[in-house]
């Protein structure tokens, strides 16, 4: 077998493979014999079908499979042995494949197009200056958080007249007579349609176009209790027969409420509760600030690092691996986003190699444990004894889901964070103190 690499430019190459009969004959013959032992054909005992007949019937498909397997293994071995780093997968030349005469050829020539992983340099020094936001937990943001918590832990009381923030229960019947048990939060009703509902009473019937009342597909699905993919056919006038109205009441500022918000903590006074809320708000702002910095690092380095990519090859590769489910026009439209993600992957791997960054199993497990603890609403102080064992068990179960895909996801998350932390340690950060409203306006302007 002969394998030859021909570089077209810095990021494109072709791999030519010449296969002679001696390279595949033994494996082909062995496979043919194995197949002959299993094949069943009327008039012959199992395993006693003549070899010539087996070859006539199945030889071509066996030959194609064996040669493809040999070529694939040989290419992978060549790339590994010669340290050729590629993007995507080797792409067979369609014209070469179409011209093969599988019935008569003994020698085969294959050409594979390659997208080569580019070489590039990265500026990691204090010459790179980015802003790090310090978001202040203002009195206003703390009080807003407390009010939201009071709503979240509040109760609903049945009432007779629809007012703002009410939960409306109705039998919603379409023009064809189909009735849905609708649960309609007042805040989801479009402003133009609210006047029909506000002030209405239990037992009233309101007739309105469903798409005037609810202008978003997600809202229609939620209110009528249907799958979002089934909302396209829902339209026209509906009769909303009001069967129940519930009005929210905020939770009282008392020990019972404080205990529900911070399970396991003994909080007796409003002052202590407010301090705890401020602590949590500050911690959440730190996470928001960190995520914003991570996003800015991604944007800066993907935009300012010169990385040449085999664009045409990658577009063809994306089309092939998606099996035609995405058109070439759609790939062209979405390519800038894919390009940024690919550049970031290359940058991460470059930095990890330079800094010898590795991720250990315990770090992956810690990520899964944090997720489980968050789902159960557990604080760090509660993760001991039997509870710690239970969280460990759930975390390990999470990592084993979906044939290792979940493990890989947590691994990539831990790996990405370690690389980002390393990059941040090498560049210069300018801290900027902002209030929450100012921070969100700045982030929204970047979208």
Tab-separated table of C-alpha atoms in Angstrom:
chain	number	residue	atom	x	y	z
A	1	UNK	CA	0.000	0.000	0.000
A	2	UNK	CA	1.230	3.472	-0.871
A	3	UNK	CA	0.042	6.607	0.967
A	4	UNK	CA	1.175	10.031	-0.203
A	5	UNK	CA	0.385	13.411	1.360
A	6	UNK	CA	0.253	16.384	-1.014
A	7	UNK	CA	-0.128	19.850	0.508
A	8	UNK	CA	-2.097	22.341	-1.571
A	9	UNK	CA	-1.533	25.244	0.810
A	10	UNK	CA	-1.092	25.809	4.566
A	11	UNK	CA	-4.511	24.383	5.477
A	12	UNK	CA	-5.528	22.147	2.585
A	13	UNK	CA	-4.037	18.837	1.467
A	14	UNK	CA	-4.908	15.609	-0.262
A	15	UNK	CA	-4.034	12.086	0.748
A	16	UNK	CA	-3.561	9.592	-2.074
A	17	UNK	CA	-3.917	5.893	-1.256
A	18	UNK	CA	-2.929	3.121	-3.701
A	19	UNK	CA	-4.184	-0.324	-2.755
A	20	UNK	CA	-2.834	-3.446	-4.429
A	21	UNK	CA	-4.480	-6.856	-4.468
A	22	UNK	CA	-2.018	-8.249	-1.920
A	23	UNK	CA	-3.103	-5.523	0.531
A	24	UNK	CA	-6.666	-6.773	0.808
A	25	UNK	CA	-6.840	-10.298	-0.658
A	26	UNK	CA	-6.179	-12.223	2.575
A	27	UNK	CA	-8.761	-10.307	4.592
A	28	UNK	CA	-11.271	-10.501	1.748
A	29	UNK	CA	-10.843	-14.270	1.395
A	30	UNK	CA	-11.121	-14.817	5.148
A	31	UNK	CA	-14.269	-12.721	5.345
A	32	UNK	CA	-15.777	-14.555	2.395
A	33	UNK	CA	-15.181	-17.926	4.114
A	34	UNK	CA	-16.708	-16.673	7.378
A	35	UNK	CA	-19.751	-15.443	5.479
A	36	UNK	CA	-20.071	-18.764	3.667
A	37	UNK	CA	-20.383	-20.596	7.000
A	38	UNK	CA	-23.374	-18.441	7.989
A	39	UNK	CA	-25.257	-17.949	4.726
A	40	UNK	CA	-28.448	-19.937	4.225
A	41	UNK	CA	-29.707	-20.713	0.744
A	42	UNK	CA	-32.585	-22.944	-0.343
A	43	UNK	CA	-31.335	-26.340	-1.589
A	44	UNK	CA	-28.126	-26.252	0.459
A	45	UNK	CA	-27.368	-27.217	4.019
A	46	UNK	CA	-26.300	-24.271	6.243
A	47	UNK	CA	-22.575	-23.690	5.767
A	48	UNK	CA	-22.371	-25.817	2.607
A	49	UNK	CA	-23.222	-23.246	-0.061
A	50	UNK	CA	-20.482	-23.431	-2.749
A	51	UNK	CA	-17.805	-20.765	-2.310
A	52	UNK	CA	-18.180	-19.650	-5.919
A	53	UNK	CA	-21.896	-19.029	-5.450
A	54	UNK	CA	-21.299	-17.142	-2.193
A	55	UNK	CA	-18.738	-14.949	-3.935
A	56	UNK	CA	-21.038	-14.326	-6.882
A	57	UNK	CA	-23.879	-13.272	-4.596
A	58	UNK	CA	-22.051	-11.392	-1.825
A	59	UNK	CA	-18.460	-10.924	-2.936
A	60	UNK	CA	-18.838	-7.367	-4.185
A	61	UNK	CA	-20.390	-6.010	-0.985
A	62	UNK	CA	-17.811	-7.857	1.135
A	63	UNK	CA	-14.996	-6.466	-1.022
A	64	UNK	CA	-16.282	-2.907	-0.721
A	65	UNK	CA	-16.627	-3.205	3.075
A	66	UNK	CA	-13.168	-4.708	3.550
A	67	UNK	CA	-11.397	-2.215	1.327
A	68	UNK	CA	-13.160	0.724	2.993
A	69	UNK	CA	-12.163	-0.664	6.393
A	70	UNK	CA	-8.525	-1.179	5.347
A	71	UNK	CA	-8.265	2.272	3.790
A	72	UNK	CA	-9.874	3.962	6.810
A	73	UNK	CA	-7.545	2.226	9.291
A	74	UNK	CA	-4.508	2.952	7.118
A	75	UNK	CA	-5.354	6.655	6.807
A	76	UNK	CA	-5.879	7.011	10.563
A	77	UNK	CA	-2.599	5.223	11.212
A	78	UNK	CA	-0.736	7.384	8.697
A	79	UNK	CA	-2.065	10.623	10.180
A	80	UNK	CA	-1.190	9.510	13.708
A	81	UNK	CA	2.279	8.190	12.845
A	82	UNK	CA	3.156	11.322	10.868
A	83	UNK	CA	1.556	13.701	13.385
A	84	UNK	CA	-0.712	15.265	10.774
A	85	UNK	CA	-3.365	17.234	12.661
A	86	UNK	CA	-6.603	17.711	10.746
A	87	UNK	CA	-9.957	19.424	11.120
A	88	UNK	CA	-13.088	17.386	10.568
A	89	UNK	CA	-12.627	14.056	8.782
A	90	UNK	CA	-10.822	12.975	5.611
A	91	UNK	CA	-13.255	13.512	2.718
A	92	UNK	CA	-13.164	11.005	-0.167
A	93	UNK	CA	-12.989	12.484	-3.629
A	94	UNK	CA	-16.438	11.804	-5.104
A	95	UNK	CA	-15.199	11.499	-8.711
A	96	UNK	CA	-12.620	8.873	-7.770
A	97	UNK	CA	-15.205	6.833	-5.893
A	98	UNK	CA	-17.710	7.019	-8.761
A	99	UNK	CA	-15.173	5.797	-11.339
A	100	UNK	CA	-14.250	2.573	-9.489
A	101	UNK	CA	-15.096	-0.670	-11.273
A	102	UNK	CA	-15.590	-2.989	-8.291
A	103	UNK	CA	-16.295	-5.971	-10.539
A	104	UNK	CA	-13.036	-5.917	-12.484
A	105	UNK	CA	-10.384	-3.767	-10.793
A	106	UNK	CA	-7.644	-5.415	-8.756
A	107	UNK	CA	-5.802	-2.250	-7.788
A	108	UNK	CA	-7.500	0.833	-6.406
A	109	UNK	CA	-6.550	4.502	-6.133
A	110	UNK	CA	-8.313	6.719	-3.606
A	111	UNK	CA	-7.956	10.442	-2.985
A	112	UNK	CA	-9.044	12.075	0.266
A	113	UNK	CA	-9.241	15.813	0.841
A	114	UNK	CA	-7.919	17.031	4.184
A	115	UNK	CA	-8.432	20.212	6.145
A	116	UNK	CA	-5.183	20.789	8.038
A	117	UNK	CA	-5.141	22.211	11.553
A	118	UNK	CA	-3.524	25.656	11.198
A	119	UNK	CA	-0.450	26.947	12.948
A	120	UNK	CA	-0.864	30.275	14.747
A	121	UNK	CA	0.548	32.393	17.548
A	122	UNK	CA	-1.283	33.746	20.577
A	123	UNK	CA	-0.673	36.949	22.505
A	124	UNK	CA	-0.980	36.168	26.229
A	125	UNK	CA	0.427	39.114	28.138
A	126	UNK	CA	-0.540	42.331	29.901
A	127	UNK	CA	-0.716	43.956	26.468
A	128	UNK	CA	-4.180	42.430	26.295
A	129	UNK	CA	-6.462	44.571	28.479
A	130	UNK	CA	-10.059	43.622	29.274
A	131	UNK	CA	-12.633	44.992	31.708
A	132	UNK	CA	-13.730	43.013	34.728
A	133	UNK	CA	-17.031	44.212	36.128
A	134	UNK	CA	-17.652	44.445	39.857
A	135	UNK	CA	-21.456	44.468	40.162
A	136	UNK	CA	-22.673	46.132	43.333
A	137	UNK	CA	-25.567	44.626	45.262
A	138	UNK	CA	-27.498	47.883	45.680
A	139	UNK	CA	-30.330	48.371	48.164
A	140	UNK	CA	-32.693	48.491	45.195
A	141	UNK	CA	-31.519	45.133	43.791
A	142	UNK	CA	-31.725	43.485	47.232
A	143	UNK	CA	-35.253	44.776	47.835
A	144	UNK	CA	-36.337	43.669	44.329
A	145	UNK	CA	-34.940	40.206	45.051
A	146	UNK	CA	-36.840	40.031	48.338
A	147	UNK	CA	-40.090	41.058	46.630
A	148	UNK	CA	-39.553	38.404	43.945
A	149	UNK	CA	-38.967	35.801	46.670
A	150	UNK	CA	-42.158	36.872	48.438
A	151	UNK	CA	-44.067	36.311	45.169
A	152	UNK	CA	-42.337	32.993	44.564
A	153	UNK	CA	-43.202	31.692	48.044
A	154	UNK	CA	-46.576	33.406	48.200
A	155	UNK	CA	-50.020	31.842	48.058
A	156	UNK	CA	-53.033	32.107	45.749
A	157	UNK	CA	-56.537	32.863	46.996
A	158	UNK	CA	-59.643	32.327	44.888
A	159	UNK	CA	-61.423	35.533	43.967
A	160	UNK	CA	-64.346	36.616	41.803
A	161	UNK	CA	-62.963	39.382	39.552
A	162	UNK	CA	-59.835	39.284	37.341
A	163	UNK	CA	-57.138	41.750	38.383
A	164	UNK	CA	-53.480	42.228	37.489
A	165	UNK	CA	-51.198	39.267	38.275
A	166	UNK	CA	-54.147	36.851	38.627
A	167	UNK	CA	-54.118	33.241	37.473
A	168	UNK	CA	-57.119	32.589	35.232
A	169	UNK	CA	-58.575	29.098	34.750
A	170	UNK	CA	-60.879	28.623	31.767
A	171	UNK	CA	-62.466	26.104	29.428
A	172	UNK	CA	-61.102	27.400	26.117
A	173	UNK	CA	-63.150	26.141	23.156
A	174	UNK	CA	-62.110	26.654	19.536
A	175	UNK	CA	-64.408	27.089	16.506
A	176	UNK	CA	-64.444	23.318	15.894
A	177	UNK	CA	-65.708	22.649	19.411
A	178	UNK	CA	-62.463	21.311	20.860
A	179	UNK	CA	-62.049	22.362	24.497
A	180	UNK	CA	-58.761	22.882	26.323
A	181	UNK	CA	-58.355	23.216	30.095
A	182	UNK	CA	-56.515	26.533	29.924
A	183	UNK	CA	-54.407	28.026	32.706
A	184	UNK	CA	-53.820	31.628	31.748
A	185	UNK	CA	-51.517	33.879	33.810
A	186	UNK	CA	-52.648	37.488	33.389
A	187	UNK	CA	-49.105	38.628	32.597
A	188	UNK	CA	-49.042	36.388	29.477
A	189	UNK	CA	-52.049	38.137	27.913
A	190	UNK	CA	-51.034	40.636	25.233
A	191	UNK	CA	-51.575	44.263	26.283
A	192	UNK	CA	-54.106	44.855	23.494
A	193	UNK	CA	-56.307	41.994	24.723
A	194	UNK	CA	-56.066	42.623	28.473
A	195	UNK	CA	-59.021	44.998	28.574
A	196	UNK	CA	-61.280	42.063	27.634
A	197	UNK	CA	-60.110	40.078	30.642
A	198	UNK	CA	-59.448	42.623	33.399
A	199	UNK	CA	-62.655	43.090	35.363
A	200	UNK	CA	-64.268	39.903	34.029
A	201	UNK	CA	-65.886	37.587	36.581
A	202	UNK	CA	-66.024	33.882	37.261
A	203	UNK	CA	-68.622	32.402	34.900
A	204	UNK	CA	-68.136	35.064	32.206
A	205	UNK	CA	-67.401	33.944	28.644
A	206	UNK	CA	-64.835	35.950	26.693
A	207	UNK	CA	-64.620	35.470	22.920
A	208	UNK	CA	-61.312	36.451	21.368
A	209	UNK	CA	-58.820	35.380	18.741
A	210	UNK	CA	-56.294	33.090	20.437
A	211	UNK	CA	-53.425	34.789	18.603
A	212	UNK	CA	-54.574	38.212	19.781
A	213	UNK	CA	-54.666	37.017	23.381
A	214	UNK	CA	-51.359	35.135	23.118
A	215	UNK	CA	-48.826	36.302	20.547
A	216	UNK	CA	-46.055	33.743	21.144
A	217	UNK	CA	-46.034	30.039	20.274
A	218	UNK	CA	-44.519	29.162	23.665
A	219	UNK	CA	-47.335	31.026	25.446
A	220	UNK	CA	-50.029	29.186	23.458
A	221	UNK	CA	-48.402	25.839	24.233
A	222	UNK	CA	-48.085	26.652	27.932
A	223	UNK	CA	-51.614	28.003	28.382
A	224	UNK	CA	-53.427	25.260	26.432
A	225	UNK	CA	-51.169	22.460	27.674
A	226	UNK	CA	-49.994	21.290	24.237
A	227	UNK	CA	-46.616	20.624	22.662
A	228	UNK	CA	-45.042	23.670	21.047
A	229	UNK	CA	-44.678	21.824	17.727
A	230	UNK	CA	-48.487	21.418	17.632
A	231	UNK	CA	-49.370	25.107	18.002
A	232	UNK	CA	-49.027	26.012	14.305
A	233	UNK	CA	-52.527	24.690	13.594
A	234	UNK	CA	-54.123	26.539	16.518
A	235	UNK	CA	-55.772	29.802	15.479
A	236	UNK	CA	-59.074	31.671	15.228
A	237	UNK	CA	-61.653	32.678	17.812
A	238	UNK	CA	-61.819	30.883	21.153
A	239	UNK	CA	-64.509	31.064	23.824
A	240	UNK	CA	-62.884	31.394	27.246
A	241	UNK	CA	-65.357	30.247	29.919
A	242	UNK	CA	-63.868	31.539	33.189
A	243	UNK	CA	-64.097	28.726	35.761
A	244	UNK	CA	-61.767	30.009	38.457
A	245	UNK	CA	-59.718	33.099	39.331
A	246	UNK	CA	-56.803	33.041	41.769
A	247	UNK	CA	-55.127	36.137	43.154
A	248	UNK	CA	-51.528	36.007	44.455
A	249	UNK	CA	-50.593	37.147	47.938
A	250	UNK	CA	-46.960	37.749	48.827
A	251	UNK	CA	-45.409	35.686	51.625
A	252	UNK	CA	-45.266	37.421	54.989
A	253	UNK	CA	-41.872	38.609	56.203
A	254	UNK	CA	-41.606	36.129	59.045
A	255	UNK	CA	-39.456	33.220	60.272
A	256	UNK	CA	-41.445	30.645	58.328
A	257	UNK	CA	-40.749	32.486	55.068
A	258	UNK	CA	-37.052	32.988	55.898
A	259	UNK	CA	-36.723	29.250	56.559
A	260	UNK	CA	-38.339	28.323	53.253
A	261	UNK	CA	-35.971	30.571	51.312
A	262	UNK	CA	-32.825	29.434	53.138
A	263	UNK	CA	-33.478	25.850	54.128
A	264	UNK	CA	-31.481	24.705	57.118
A	265	UNK	CA	-30.528	28.247	58.194
A	266	UNK	CA	-31.883	29.762	61.423
A	267	UNK	CA	-32.954	33.289	60.550
A	268	UNK	CA	-35.195	35.082	63.033
A	269	UNK	CA	-35.051	38.759	62.087
A	270	UNK	CA	-35.661	40.690	58.896
A	271	UNK	CA	-32.218	42.302	59.218
A	272	UNK	CA	-30.514	38.903	59.207
A	273	UNK	CA	-32.676	37.770	56.299
A	274	UNK	CA	-31.840	40.897	54.293
A	275	UNK	CA	-28.123	40.388	54.963
A	276	UNK	CA	-28.382	36.772	53.767
A	277	UNK	CA	-30.209	37.846	50.615
A	278	UNK	CA	-27.556	40.491	49.932
A	279	UNK	CA	-24.859	37.846	50.358
A	280	UNK	CA	-26.588	35.599	47.821
A	281	UNK	CA	-27.214	38.451	45.410
A	282	UNK	CA	-23.542	39.427	45.603
A	283	UNK	CA	-22.511	35.837	44.928
A	284	UNK	CA	-24.826	35.677	41.908
A	285	UNK	CA	-23.417	38.964	40.621
A	286	UNK	CA	-19.918	37.512	40.934
A	287	UNK	CA	-21.032	34.612	38.723
A	288	UNK	CA	-22.580	37.049	36.217
A	289	UNK	CA	-19.381	39.080	36.185
A	290	UNK	CA	-17.277	35.953	35.685
A	291	UNK	CA	-19.478	34.775	32.815
A	292	UNK	CA	-19.280	38.203	31.202
A	293	UNK	CA	-15.492	38.131	31.451
A	294	UNK	CA	-15.378	34.636	29.969
A	295	UNK	CA	-17.560	35.855	27.091
A	296	UNK	CA	-15.305	38.865	26.499
A	297	UNK	CA	-12.186	36.660	26.516
A	298	UNK	CA	-13.814	34.390	23.921
A	299	UNK	CA	-14.803	37.355	21.750
A	300	UNK	CA	-11.429	39.097	22.007
A	301	UNK	CA	-9.251	36.111	21.158
A	302	UNK	CA	-11.453	34.667	18.408
A	303	UNK	CA	-11.573	38.072	16.714
A	304	UNK	CA	-7.961	39.118	17.248
A	305	UNK	CA	-6.067	35.851	16.768
A	306	UNK	CA	-5.151	35.267	13.143
A	307	UNK	CA	-6.156	31.698	12.376
A	308	UNK	CA	-6.455	30.558	8.767
A	309	UNK	CA	-9.077	27.870	8.260
A	310	UNK	CA	-9.844	25.615	5.257
A	311	UNK	CA	-13.224	27.269	4.812
A	312	UNK	CA	-14.383	25.510	1.616
A	313	UNK	CA	-13.359	22.097	2.970
A	314	UNK	CA	-15.186	22.702	6.252
A	315	UNK	CA	-18.376	23.769	4.506
A	316	UNK	CA	-18.308	20.605	2.382
A	317	UNK	CA	-17.599	18.498	5.466
A	318	UNK	CA	-20.486	20.064	7.393
A	319	UNK	CA	-22.824	19.359	4.495
A	320	UNK	CA	-21.774	15.706	4.324
A	321	UNK	CA	-21.919	14.928	8.052
A	322	UNK	CA	-25.376	16.499	8.279
A	323	UNK	CA	-26.487	14.142	5.497
A	324	UNK	CA	-28.187	16.897	3.542
A	325	UNK	CA	-30.478	17.878	6.427
A	326	UNK	CA	-28.943	21.359	6.286
A	327	UNK	CA	-28.650	23.057	2.905
A	328	UNK	CA	-25.404	24.559	1.640
A	329	UNK	CA	-27.044	27.979	1.839
A	330	UNK	CA	-27.883	27.435	5.521
A	331	UNK	CA	-24.334	26.252	6.209
A	332	UNK	CA	-22.958	29.412	4.583
A	333	UNK	CA	-25.241	31.553	6.776
A	334	UNK	CA	-24.330	29.706	9.970
A	335	UNK	CA	-20.630	29.338	9.164
A	336	UNK	CA	-19.399	32.466	11.017
A	337	UNK	CA	-20.755	31.055	14.289
A	338	UNK	CA	-19.177	27.643	13.585
A	339	UNK	CA	-15.922	29.368	12.638
A	340	UNK	CA	-15.778	31.233	15.972
A	341	UNK	CA	-16.430	28.029	17.934
A	342	UNK	CA	-13.767	26.141	15.980
A	343	UNK	CA	-11.225	28.919	16.483
A	344	UNK	CA	-11.944	28.864	20.203
A	345	UNK	CA	-11.434	25.092	20.328
A	346	UNK	CA	-8.085	25.533	18.591
A	347	UNK	CA	-7.113	28.301	21.010
A	348	UNK	CA	-8.122	26.218	24.041
A	349	UNK	CA	-6.078	23.251	22.860
A	350	UNK	CA	-3.110	25.515	22.053
A	351	UNK	CA	-3.174	27.067	25.533
A	352	UNK	CA	-3.691	23.712	27.264
A	353	UNK	CA	-0.692	22.243	25.465
A	354	UNK	CA	1.518	25.227	26.250
A	355	UNK	CA	0.472	25.368	29.910
A	356	UNK	CA	0.141	21.587	30.380
A	357	UNK	CA	-3.487	21.948	31.523
A	358	UNK	CA	-5.201	18.678	32.369
A	359	UNK	CA	-8.562	17.770	33.890
A	360	UNK	CA	-8.726	15.062	36.553
A	361	UNK	CA	-11.708	12.822	37.247
A	362	UNK	CA	-12.319	14.489	40.617
A	363	UNK	CA	-12.798	17.828	38.870
A	364	UNK	CA	-15.398	16.315	36.541
A	365	UNK	CA	-17.144	14.694	39.507
A	366	UNK	CA	-17.164	18.018	41.369
A	367	UNK	CA	-19.001	19.611	38.433
A	368	UNK	CA	-21.669	16.913	38.530
A	369	UNK	CA	-21.991	17.207	42.326
A	370	UNK	CA	-22.526	20.962	42.045
A	371	UNK	CA	-25.326	20.356	39.562
A	372	UNK	CA	-27.018	17.782	41.799
A	373	UNK	CA	-26.685	20.011	44.879
A	374	UNK	CA	-28.203	22.940	42.974
A	375	UNK	CA	-31.133	20.799	41.803
A	376	UNK	CA	-31.848	19.813	45.415
A	377	UNK	CA	-31.306	23.370	46.634
A	378	UNK	CA	-28.496	22.316	48.972
A	379	UNK	CA	-25.933	24.714	50.381
A	380	UNK	CA	-22.269	23.716	50.905
A	381	UNK	CA	-22.879	23.503	54.659
A	382	UNK	CA	-25.477	20.770	54.066
A	383	UNK	CA	-23.191	18.512	52.037
A	384	UNK	CA	-21.980	16.221	54.796
A	385	UNK	CA	-22.735	12.762	56.198
A	386	UNK	CA	-25.508	10.817	54.509
A	387	UNK	CA	-26.466	13.775	52.328
A	388	UNK	CA	-22.932	13.930	50.899
A	389	UNK	CA	-23.097	10.203	50.071
A	390	UNK	CA	-26.465	10.679	48.380
A	391	UNK	CA	-25.165	13.587	46.281
A	392	UNK	CA	-22.103	11.512	45.298
A	393	UNK	CA	-24.372	8.666	44.202
A	394	UNK	CA	-26.575	10.950	42.098
A	395	UNK	CA	-23.521	12.659	40.596
A	396	UNK	CA	-21.978	9.350	39.538
A	397	UNK	CA	-25.292	8.320	37.987
A	398	UNK	CA	-25.379	11.577	36.033
A	399	UNK	CA	-21.867	10.995	34.673
A	400	UNK	CA	-22.826	7.531	33.396
A	401	UNK	CA	-25.813	8.733	31.374
A	402	UNK	CA	-26.043	8.498	27.604
A	403	UNK	CA	-23.030	6.233	27.056
A	404	UNK	CA	-20.516	8.702	28.445
A	405	UNK	CA	-21.803	11.801	26.647
A	406	UNK	CA	-22.697	13.461	29.953
A	407	UNK	CA	-19.216	12.745	31.303
A	408	UNK	CA	-17.727	14.312	28.201
A	409	UNK	CA	-19.934	17.383	28.615
A	410	UNK	CA	-18.816	17.950	32.205
A	411	UNK	CA	-15.210	17.258	31.208
A	412	UNK	CA	-15.353	19.886	28.450
A	413	UNK	CA	-16.927	22.376	30.847
A	414	UNK	CA	-14.160	21.859	33.432
A	415	UNK	CA	-11.485	21.958	30.737
A	416	UNK	CA	-12.858	25.183	29.240
A	417	UNK	CA	-12.966	26.897	32.641
A	418	UNK	CA	-9.382	25.909	33.471
A	419	UNK	CA	-8.146	27.296	30.159
A	420	UNK	CA	-10.115	30.524	30.635
A	421	UNK	CA	-8.765	30.965	34.159
A	422	UNK	CA	-5.232	30.491	32.857
A	423	UNK	CA	-5.732	33.033	30.051
A	424	UNK	CA	-7.201	35.531	32.514
A	425	UNK	CA	-4.183	35.084	34.798
A	426	UNK	CA	-1.881	36.150	31.942
A	427	UNK	CA	-3.695	39.254	30.684
A	428	UNK	CA	-4.417	42.604	32.330
A	429	UNK	CA	-7.820	43.259	33.892
A	430	UNK	CA	-9.259	46.699	34.573
A	431	UNK	CA	-11.909	46.519	37.260
A	432	UNK	CA	-15.005	48.619	36.702
A	433	UNK	CA	-17.588	49.065	39.449
A	434	UNK	CA	-21.166	49.147	38.139
A	435	UNK	CA	-24.702	48.813	39.451
A	436	UNK	CA	-26.881	45.947	38.104
A	437	UNK	CA	-28.906	48.140	35.724
A	438	UNK	CA	-25.810	49.675	34.187
A	439	UNK	CA	-24.195	46.239	33.802
A	440	UNK	CA	-27.210	44.760	32.026
A	441	UNK	CA	-27.528	47.726	29.662
A	442	UNK	CA	-23.884	47.297	28.683
A	443	UNK	CA	-24.269	43.555	28.128
A	444	UNK	CA	-27.507	43.988	26.174
A	445	UNK	CA	-25.782	46.483	23.876
A	446	UNK	CA	-23.237	43.796	22.928
A	447	UNK	CA	-25.843	41.303	21.750
